[in-house]
GROMACS .gro file of C-alpha atoms in nm:
model
  254
    1MET     CA    1   5.150  -5.876  13.240
    2THR     CA    2   5.220  -5.909  12.870
    3LYS     CA    3   5.208  -6.288  12.885
    4THR     CA    4   4.875  -6.274  13.066
    5LEU     CA    5   4.738  -6.048  12.795
    6PHE     CA    6   4.846  -6.279  12.513
    7LEU     CA    7   4.699  -6.581  12.695
    8ALA     CA    8   4.368  -6.402  12.737
    9LEU     CA    9   4.357  -6.305  12.373
   10GLY     CA   10   4.437  -6.663  12.263
   11LEU     CA   11   4.162  -6.808  12.479
   12ALA     CA   12   3.916  -6.553  12.347
   13ALA     CA   13   4.006  -6.641  11.987
   14ALA     CA   14   3.967  -7.015  12.059
   15PHE     CA   15   3.627  -6.967  12.220
   16SER     CA   16   3.522  -6.741  11.931
   17SER     CA   17   3.625  -7.010  11.670
   18ALA     CA   18   3.443  -7.280  11.860
   19ALA     CA   19   3.133  -7.065  11.873
   20LEU     CA   20   3.153  -7.001  11.499
   21ALA     CA   21   3.198  -7.371  11.430
   22ASN     CA   22   2.898  -7.457  11.646
   23ASP     CA   23   2.692  -7.197  11.462
   24ARG     CA   24   2.806  -7.334  11.125
   25TYR     CA   25   2.725  -7.702  11.187
   26ARG     CA   26   2.427  -7.647  11.420
   27GLU     CA   27   2.187  -7.761  11.140
   28ARG     CA   28   2.335  -8.005  10.888
   29PRO     CA   29   2.206  -7.948  10.535
   30PRO     CA   30   1.998  -8.233  10.389
   31VAL     CA   31   2.157  -8.501  10.172
   32ILE     CA   32   2.016  -8.467   9.822
   33VAL     CA   33   2.053  -8.756   9.573
   34SER     CA   34   2.017  -8.702   9.202
   35PRO     CA   35   1.684  -8.849   9.080
   36ASP     CA   36   1.847  -8.950   8.754
   37LEU     CA   37   1.940  -9.311   8.818
   38ALA     CA   38   2.152  -9.315   8.506
   39ALA     CA   39   2.379  -9.047   8.648
   40PRO     CA   40   2.619  -9.101   8.940
   41TRP     CA   41   2.464  -9.071   9.284
   42VAL     CA   42   2.574  -8.721   9.392
   43MET     CA   43   2.527  -8.595   9.748
   44GLN     CA   44   2.486  -8.222   9.762
   45LEU     CA   45   2.592  -8.044  10.081
   46ALA     CA   46   2.424  -7.719   9.991
   47GLY     CA   47   2.153  -7.526  10.168
   48PRO     CA   48   1.797  -7.647  10.226
   49ASN     CA   49   1.679  -7.479   9.904
   50ALA     CA   50   1.952  -7.627   9.693
   51ARG     CA   51   1.863  -7.818   9.378
   52PRO     CA   52   2.032  -8.147   9.298
   53VAL     CA   53   2.304  -8.138   9.041
   54VAL     CA   54   2.219  -8.374   8.762
   55TYR     CA   55   2.505  -8.472   8.542
   56PRO     CA   56   2.419  -8.516   8.176
   57ARG     CA   57   2.335  -8.871   8.088
   58GLN     CA   58   2.634  -9.049   7.950
   59VAL     CA   59   2.544  -9.184   7.608
   60ALA     CA   60   2.742  -9.489   7.521
   61GLN     CA   61   2.933  -9.444   7.201
   62PRO     CA   62   2.833  -9.705   6.945
   63ARG     CA   63   3.098  -9.962   6.889
   64VAL     CA   64   3.247  -9.949   6.547
   65ILE     CA   65   3.207 -10.290   6.391
   66HIS     CA   66   3.439 -10.347   6.105
   67ARG     CA   67   3.230 -10.543   5.865
   68GLN     CA   68   3.395 -10.768   5.619
   69ARG     CA   69   3.390 -10.629   5.272
   70GLU     CA   70   3.140 -10.779   5.039
   71TYR     CA   71   3.299 -11.030   4.812
   72GLN     CA   72   3.388 -10.880   4.481
   73GLN     CA   73   3.435 -11.107   4.192
   74PRO     CA   74   3.785 -11.083   4.051
   75ARG     CA   75   3.831 -10.899   3.730
   76ALA     CA   76   3.954 -11.058   3.415
   77VAL     CA   77   4.331 -11.049   3.393
   78GLN     CA   78   4.522 -10.946   3.085
   79ARG     CA   79   4.815 -11.176   3.033
   80ARG     CA   80   5.086 -11.156   2.772
   81GLY     CA   81   5.212 -11.477   2.621
   82ILE     CA   82   5.406 -11.584   2.320
   83PHE     CA   83   5.092 -11.544   2.109
   84GLY     CA   84   5.016 -11.194   2.233
   85GLU     CA   85   4.779 -11.074   2.500
   86SER     CA   86   4.497 -11.299   2.614
   87ARG     CA   87   4.204 -11.222   2.839
   88VAL     CA   88   4.178 -11.476   3.118
   89GLU     CA   89   3.849 -11.485   3.308
   90PRO     CA   90   3.839 -11.636   3.658
   91ALA     CA   91   3.608 -11.935   3.684
   92ALA     CA   92   3.381 -11.748   3.927
   93VAL     CA   93   3.271 -11.498   3.663
   94ARG     CA   94   3.240 -11.724   3.363
   95PRO     CA   95   2.883 -11.708   3.232
   96THR     CA   96   2.671 -12.016   3.280
   97ARG     CA   97   2.350 -12.122   3.111
   98PRO     CA   98   2.033 -12.036   3.300
   99VAL     CA   99   1.877 -12.345   3.452
  100ARG     CA  100   1.506 -12.406   3.404
  101SER     CA  101   1.333 -12.472   3.732
  102GLN     CA  102   0.995 -12.590   3.599
  103ILE     CA  103   0.885 -12.837   3.337
  104GLU     CA  104   0.681 -12.707   3.047
  105PRO     CA  105   0.309 -12.804   3.073
  106GLN     CA  106   0.299 -13.010   2.755
  107PHE     CA  107   0.552 -13.251   2.904
  108LEU     CA  108   0.336 -13.339   3.203
  109PRO     CA  109   0.155 -13.679   3.191
  110GLN     CA  110  -0.180 -13.674   3.016
  111THR     CA  111  -0.413 -13.894   2.815
  112VAL     CA  112  -0.427 -13.798   2.450
  113ALA     CA  113  -0.579 -13.924   2.125
  114TYR     CA  114  -0.325 -14.144   1.948
  115ASP     CA  115  -0.379 -14.342   1.632
  116THR     CA  116  -0.146 -14.642   1.595
  117SER     CA  117  -0.150 -15.000   1.479
  118GLU     CA  118   0.061 -15.108   1.778
  119ARG     CA  119  -0.108 -15.321   2.040
  120PRO     CA  120  -0.212 -15.177   2.378
  121GLY     CA  121   0.075 -15.185   2.627
  122THR     CA  122   0.336 -15.094   2.365
  123ILE     CA  123   0.572 -14.803   2.437
  124ILE     CA  124   0.638 -14.565   2.146
  125ILE     CA  125   0.901 -14.293   2.186
  126ASP     CA  126   0.886 -13.991   1.954
  127THR     CA  127   1.238 -13.850   1.995
  128ASN     CA  128   1.180 -13.551   1.768
  129ASN     CA  129   0.894 -13.419   1.980
  130ARG     CA  130   1.027 -13.552   2.315
  131PHE     CA  131   0.724 -13.764   2.397
  132LEU     CA  132   0.680 -14.122   2.521
  133TYR     CA  133   0.345 -14.286   2.450
  134LEU     CA  134   0.203 -14.586   2.631
  135VAL     CA  135  -0.063 -14.723   2.397
  136MET     CA  136  -0.394 -14.778   2.581
  137GLY     CA  137  -0.621 -14.883   2.293
  138ASP     CA  138  -0.941 -14.725   2.168
  139GLY     CA  139  -0.736 -14.457   1.992
  140GLN     CA  140  -0.582 -14.327   2.314
  141ALA     CA  141  -0.242 -14.327   2.479
  142ARG     CA  142  -0.085 -14.204   2.799
  143ARG     CA  143   0.176 -13.944   2.706
  144TYR     CA  144   0.485 -13.839   2.905
  145GLY     CA  145   0.754 -13.583   2.837
  146VAL     CA  146   1.107 -13.723   2.803
  147GLY     CA  147   1.466 -13.618   2.751
  148VAL     CA  148   1.643 -13.784   2.458
  149GLY     CA  149   1.988 -13.831   2.308
  150LYS     CA  150   2.187 -13.517   2.234
  151PRO     CA  151   2.324 -13.456   1.884
  152GLY     CA  152   2.545 -13.745   1.782
  153PHE     CA  153   2.371 -13.984   2.023
  154GLU     CA  154   2.035 -14.018   1.851
  155TRP     CA  155   1.913 -14.363   1.762
  156ALA     CA  156   1.602 -14.546   1.653
  157GLY     CA  157   1.494 -14.907   1.670
  158GLU     CA  158   1.276 -15.166   1.837
  159HIS     CA  159   1.355 -15.351   2.158
  160ARG     CA  160   1.183 -15.511   2.452
  161ILE     CA  161   1.219 -15.441   2.821
  162THR     CA  162   1.455 -15.708   2.952
  163ARG     CA  163   1.502 -15.588   3.310
  164LYS     CA  164   1.344 -15.352   3.560
  165ALA     CA  165   1.515 -15.199   3.863
  166GLU     CA  166   1.412 -14.970   4.147
  167TRP     CA  167   1.665 -14.701   4.246
  168PRO     CA  168   1.922 -14.859   4.014
  169ASN     CA  169   2.298 -14.835   4.057
  170TRP     CA  170   2.488 -14.656   3.784
  171THR     CA  171   2.807 -14.785   3.624
  172PRO     CA  172   2.912 -14.541   3.349
  173PRO     CA  173   3.058 -14.709   3.038
  174LYS     CA  174   3.432 -14.665   2.991
  175GLU     CA  175   3.367 -14.468   2.673
  176MET     CA  176   3.153 -14.220   2.867
  177ILE     CA  177   3.411 -14.187   3.143
  178ALA     CA  178   3.683 -14.111   2.888
  179ARG     CA  179   3.460 -13.876   2.691
  180GLU     CA  180   3.362 -13.674   2.997
  181ALA     CA  181   3.717 -13.671   3.134
  182ALA     CA  182   3.830 -13.501   2.813
  183LYS     CA  183   3.586 -13.220   2.901
  184GLY     CA  184   3.713 -13.199   3.258
  185HIS     CA  185   3.416 -13.390   3.405
  186TYR     CA  186   3.527 -13.689   3.610
  187LEU     CA  187   3.264 -13.956   3.658
  188PRO     CA  188   3.270 -14.220   3.932
  189ALA     CA  189   3.335 -14.581   3.835
  190ARG     CA  190   3.009 -14.668   4.010
  191MET     CA  191   2.734 -14.486   4.197
  192ASP     CA  192   2.480 -14.643   4.431
  193GLY     CA  193   2.113 -14.584   4.367
  194GLY     CA  194   1.953 -14.283   4.533
  195PRO     CA  195   1.817 -13.932   4.476
  196GLU     CA  196   2.152 -13.806   4.347
  197ASN     CA  197   2.193 -14.089   4.099
  198PRO     CA  198   2.147 -13.982   3.733
  199LEU     CA  199   1.929 -14.291   3.670
  200GLY     CA  200   1.671 -14.167   3.918
  201ALA     CA  201   1.403 -14.374   4.086
  202ARG     CA  202   1.344 -14.648   3.824
  203ALA     CA  203   1.509 -14.798   3.519
  204MET     CA  204   1.380 -15.022   3.240
  205TYR     CA  205   1.659 -15.179   3.035
  206LEU     CA  206   1.613 -15.214   2.659
  207GLY     CA  207   1.725 -15.543   2.506
  208SER     CA  208   2.099 -15.610   2.541
  209THR     CA  209   2.190 -15.245   2.476
  210LEU     CA  210   2.322 -14.989   2.721
  211TYR     CA  211   2.007 -14.784   2.668
  212ARG     CA  212   1.740 -14.749   2.933
  213ILE     CA  213   1.421 -14.567   3.009
  214HIS     CA  214   1.501 -14.419   3.347
  215GLY     CA  215   1.436 -14.139   3.592
  216THR     CA  216   1.663 -13.841   3.648
  217ASN     CA  217   1.810 -13.616   3.916
  218ALA     CA  218   1.774 -13.322   3.676
  219PRO     CA  219   1.400 -13.296   3.597
  220TRP     CA  220   1.442 -12.955   3.429
  221THR     CA  221   1.609 -13.133   3.135
  222ILE     CA  222   1.286 -13.304   3.031
  223GLY     CA  223   1.193 -13.191   2.683
  224SER     CA  224   1.557 -13.151   2.578
  225ALA     CA  225   1.816 -13.351   2.385
  226VAL     CA  226   2.072 -13.398   2.661
  227SER     CA  227   2.141 -13.767   2.721
  228SER     CA  228   2.390 -14.014   2.580
  229GLY     CA  229   2.108 -14.207   2.416
  230CYS     CA  230   1.894 -14.309   2.714
  231ILE     CA  231   1.535 -14.193   2.748
  232ARG     CA  232   1.497 -13.999   3.071
  233MET     CA  233   1.178 -13.912   3.257
  234ARG     CA  234   1.082 -13.729   3.573
  235ASN     CA  235   1.101 -13.959   3.873
  236GLU     CA  236   0.724 -13.926   3.930
  237ASP     CA  237   0.656 -14.025   3.570
  238VAL     CA  238   0.900 -14.314   3.547
  239VAL     CA  239   0.753 -14.465   3.865
  240ASP     CA  240   0.406 -14.441   3.710
  241LEU     CA  241   0.521 -14.602   3.384
  242TYR     CA  242   0.721 -14.867   3.572
  243GLU     CA  243   0.403 -14.986   3.746
  244ARG     CA  244   0.211 -15.008   3.416
  245VAL     CA  245   0.452 -15.220   3.210
  246ASN     CA  246   0.617 -15.560   3.246
  247ILE     CA  247   0.935 -15.730   3.131
  248GLY     CA  248   0.882 -15.818   2.763
  249THR     CA  249   0.701 -15.493   2.681
  250LYS     CA  250   0.770 -15.380   2.326
  251VAL     CA  251   0.948 -15.043   2.291
  252VAL     CA  252   0.959 -14.859   1.959
  253VAL     CA  253   1.202 -14.566   1.933
  254MET     CA  254   1.161 -14.344   1.630
   0.00000   0.00000   0.00000
């Protein structure tokens, strides 16, 4: 009798649980997907009036980029030697002369009034004022700006053009090589003609000397006393002069 009672109660409990389960899952709640596509897709198993759970948007943390420090020029170093302290400046911070980037207007080619007894076609170089004149006659001359010999390399005289060359090669004299080496500037034994060549686009050789009227790869030096005695011109100007004169042209340097 007791066993029968327990069996009946167990069956009743089982049927009651099944009934509750059927009631619970009779209508499955809708699957709700978060509308925020940046958030994870979350299925909500809540009631029909449930609102989707939207996780806060994950903001990517910016990557820390370790930038290289800006180059800082080294400071001057105090060194102590047998003669006391000396201030040694690194080469990177040694002051340099400002470089002119444009030629001054008076050194551009132009036709000017020029009174001379020299015949037309003669070249006259005024080294003090940094001008080269090509005598045209009728009291006029074509004037160009030039660079001339630096202090200690000035000269004056009369010669004739004995050779002309386009994009000439450059062979520095041994004296120049030695002189520049003493300053720490090492010149090549020879340099082919071209835009980097110090003789520039054209050269007109004067007599049997080492002096020339030639172009330059440093046009900002026109109007200055910077050469070792040669007369330098802008490449545009030396090409123009080159076409106007012939071998045998008289050149007066004063």
